Tab-separated table of C-alpha atoms in Angstrom:
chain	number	residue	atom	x	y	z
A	180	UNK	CA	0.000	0.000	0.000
A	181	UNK	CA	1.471	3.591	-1.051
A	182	UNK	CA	2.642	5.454	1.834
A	183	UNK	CA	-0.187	8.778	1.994
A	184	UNK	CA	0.030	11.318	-0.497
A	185	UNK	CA	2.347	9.358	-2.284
A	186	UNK	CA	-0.019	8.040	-4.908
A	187	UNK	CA	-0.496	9.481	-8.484
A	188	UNK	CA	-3.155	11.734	-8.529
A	189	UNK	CA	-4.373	13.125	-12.054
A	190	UNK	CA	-3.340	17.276	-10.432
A	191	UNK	CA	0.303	15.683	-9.804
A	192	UNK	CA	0.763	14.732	-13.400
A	193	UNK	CA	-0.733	17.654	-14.527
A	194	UNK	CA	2.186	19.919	-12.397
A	195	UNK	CA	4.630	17.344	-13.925
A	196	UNK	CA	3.624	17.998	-17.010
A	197	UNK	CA	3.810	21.581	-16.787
A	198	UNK	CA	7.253	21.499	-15.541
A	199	UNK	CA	8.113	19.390	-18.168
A	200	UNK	CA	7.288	22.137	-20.572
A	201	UNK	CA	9.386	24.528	-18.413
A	202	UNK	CA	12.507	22.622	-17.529
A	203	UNK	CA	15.030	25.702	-18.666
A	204	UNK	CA	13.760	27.958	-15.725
A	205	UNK	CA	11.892	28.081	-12.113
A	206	UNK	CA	8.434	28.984	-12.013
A	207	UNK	CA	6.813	30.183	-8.859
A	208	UNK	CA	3.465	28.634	-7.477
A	209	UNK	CA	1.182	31.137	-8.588
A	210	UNK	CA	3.227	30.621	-12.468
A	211	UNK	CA	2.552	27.167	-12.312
A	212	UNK	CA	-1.303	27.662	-11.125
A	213	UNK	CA	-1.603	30.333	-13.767
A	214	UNK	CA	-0.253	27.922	-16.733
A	215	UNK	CA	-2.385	24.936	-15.212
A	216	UNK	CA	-5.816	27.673	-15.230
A	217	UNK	CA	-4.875	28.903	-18.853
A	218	UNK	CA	-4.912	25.164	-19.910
A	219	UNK	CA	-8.432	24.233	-18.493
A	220	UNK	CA	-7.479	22.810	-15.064
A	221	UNK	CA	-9.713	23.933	-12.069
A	222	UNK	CA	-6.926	22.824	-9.651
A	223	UNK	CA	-6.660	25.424	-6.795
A	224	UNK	CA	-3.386	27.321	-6.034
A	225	UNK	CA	-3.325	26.017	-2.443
A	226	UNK	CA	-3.291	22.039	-4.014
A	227	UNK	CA	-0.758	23.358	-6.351
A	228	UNK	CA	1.474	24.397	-3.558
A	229	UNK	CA	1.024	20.882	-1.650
A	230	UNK	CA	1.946	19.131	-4.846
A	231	UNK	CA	5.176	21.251	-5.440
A	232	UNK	CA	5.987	20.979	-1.766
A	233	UNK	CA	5.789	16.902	-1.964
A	234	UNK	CA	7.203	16.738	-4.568
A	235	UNK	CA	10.275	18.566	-2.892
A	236	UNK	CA	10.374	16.306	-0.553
A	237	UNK	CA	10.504	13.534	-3.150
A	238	UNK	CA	13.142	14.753	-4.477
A	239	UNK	CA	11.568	15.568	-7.894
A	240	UNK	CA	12.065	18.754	-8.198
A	241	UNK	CA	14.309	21.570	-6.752
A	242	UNK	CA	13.561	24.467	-4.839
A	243	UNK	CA	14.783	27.977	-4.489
A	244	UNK	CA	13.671	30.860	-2.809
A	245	UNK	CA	13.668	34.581	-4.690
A	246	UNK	CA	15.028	37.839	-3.216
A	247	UNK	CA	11.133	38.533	-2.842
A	248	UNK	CA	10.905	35.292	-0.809
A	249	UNK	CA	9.001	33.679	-3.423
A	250	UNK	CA	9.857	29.943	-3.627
A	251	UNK	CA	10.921	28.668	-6.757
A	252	UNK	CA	10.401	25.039	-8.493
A	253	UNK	CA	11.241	23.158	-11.670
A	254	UNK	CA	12.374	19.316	-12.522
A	255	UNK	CA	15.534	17.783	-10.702
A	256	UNK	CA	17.955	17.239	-13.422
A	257	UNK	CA	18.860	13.558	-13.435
A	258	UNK	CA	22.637	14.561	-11.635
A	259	UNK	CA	22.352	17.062	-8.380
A	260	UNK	CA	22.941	21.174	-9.514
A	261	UNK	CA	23.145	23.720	-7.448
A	262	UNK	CA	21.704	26.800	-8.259
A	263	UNK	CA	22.212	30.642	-8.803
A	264	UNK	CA	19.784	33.140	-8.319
A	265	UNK	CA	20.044	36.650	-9.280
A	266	UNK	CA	19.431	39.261	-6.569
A	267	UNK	CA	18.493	41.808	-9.117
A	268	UNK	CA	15.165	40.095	-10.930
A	269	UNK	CA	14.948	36.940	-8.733
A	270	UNK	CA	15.342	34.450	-11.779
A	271	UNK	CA	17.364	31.450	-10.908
A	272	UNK	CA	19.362	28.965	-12.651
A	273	UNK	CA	20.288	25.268	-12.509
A	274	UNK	CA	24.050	25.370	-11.900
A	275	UNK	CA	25.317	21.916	-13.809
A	276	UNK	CA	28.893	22.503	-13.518
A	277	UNK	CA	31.749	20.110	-12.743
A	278	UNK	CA	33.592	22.673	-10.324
A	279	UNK	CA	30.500	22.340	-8.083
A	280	UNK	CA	31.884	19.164	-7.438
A	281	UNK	CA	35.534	20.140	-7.077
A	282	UNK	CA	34.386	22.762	-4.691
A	283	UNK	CA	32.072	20.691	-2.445
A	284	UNK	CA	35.005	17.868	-2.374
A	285	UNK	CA	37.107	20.974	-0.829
A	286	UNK	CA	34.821	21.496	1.608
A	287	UNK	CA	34.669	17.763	2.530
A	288	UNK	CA	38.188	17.051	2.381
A	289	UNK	CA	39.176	20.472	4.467
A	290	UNK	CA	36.743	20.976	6.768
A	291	UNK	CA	35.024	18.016	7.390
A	292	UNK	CA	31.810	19.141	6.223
A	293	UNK	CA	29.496	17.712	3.840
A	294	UNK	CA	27.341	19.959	1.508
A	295	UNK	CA	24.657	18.752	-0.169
A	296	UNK	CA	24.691	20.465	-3.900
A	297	UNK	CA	20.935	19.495	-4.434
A	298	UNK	CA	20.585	22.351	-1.832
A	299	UNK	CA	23.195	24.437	-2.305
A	300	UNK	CA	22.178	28.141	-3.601
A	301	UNK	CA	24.452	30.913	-4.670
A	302	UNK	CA	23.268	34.587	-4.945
A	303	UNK	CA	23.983	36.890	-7.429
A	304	UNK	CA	24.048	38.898	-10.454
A	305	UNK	CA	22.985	37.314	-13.956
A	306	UNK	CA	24.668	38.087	-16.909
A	307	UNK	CA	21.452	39.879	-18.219
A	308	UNK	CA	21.694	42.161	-15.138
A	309	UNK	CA	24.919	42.660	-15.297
A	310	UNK	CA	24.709	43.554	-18.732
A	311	UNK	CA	22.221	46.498	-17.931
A	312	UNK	CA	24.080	47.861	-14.964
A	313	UNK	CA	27.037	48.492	-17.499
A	314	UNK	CA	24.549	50.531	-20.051
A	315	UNK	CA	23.481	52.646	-17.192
């Protein structure tokens, strides 16, 4: 028997699915509620939330939280990323880079500590930020 709230439900795969359409960028709970709405779902933002918040805990998706304190969702790649998030707009962005590794090894290795990368968050500037500071 499925542990509770672990089964399928038909609002699950519809999330999943939405995601799946999204899997470049985050999108916040009232983005994913808005897409679900615009394509005929009567699923209620506070269900959404549950969803994306199990699903967090499954370990299907990753979670960041905004500047704004808005949290943040879209599919877990298939190998852990950490993730950047600009403090200027409050996008954020899967970080699937080797030296992640390297660095969290470091940490490990020197000072006994182990970081989790699926977790780890790193605040910022993005390049498109960046790029308008310098034009102003």
């Amino acid at each position: 028997m499925p542990q509770r709230g672990s089964y399928k439900t038909r609002q699950r795969e519809d999330i999943l699915a939405c995601l799946s359409n999204n899997t470049q960028r985050y999108l916040t709970v009232d983005g994913v509620h808005e897409a679900l709405r615009t394509a005929g779902s009567e699923i209620g933002r506070t269900t959404v939330y549950r969803n994306l918040e199990h699903l967090v805990a499954e370990h299907e998706l990753l979670k960041a939280i905004s500047p704004k304190g808005e949290a943040l969702y879209r599919l877990s790649p298939e190998q852990s990323a950490a993730q950047l998030v600009c403090l200027e707009c409050g996008r954020a962005f899967p970080l699937d880079c080797h030296m992640v590794d390297d660095f969290t090894s470091h940490i490990k290795a020197h000072h006994g500590f182990k970081v989790d990368a699926h977790k780890t968050v790193l605040y910022g500037t993005c390049p498109d930020c960046l790029s308008q500071q310098a034009n102003h």
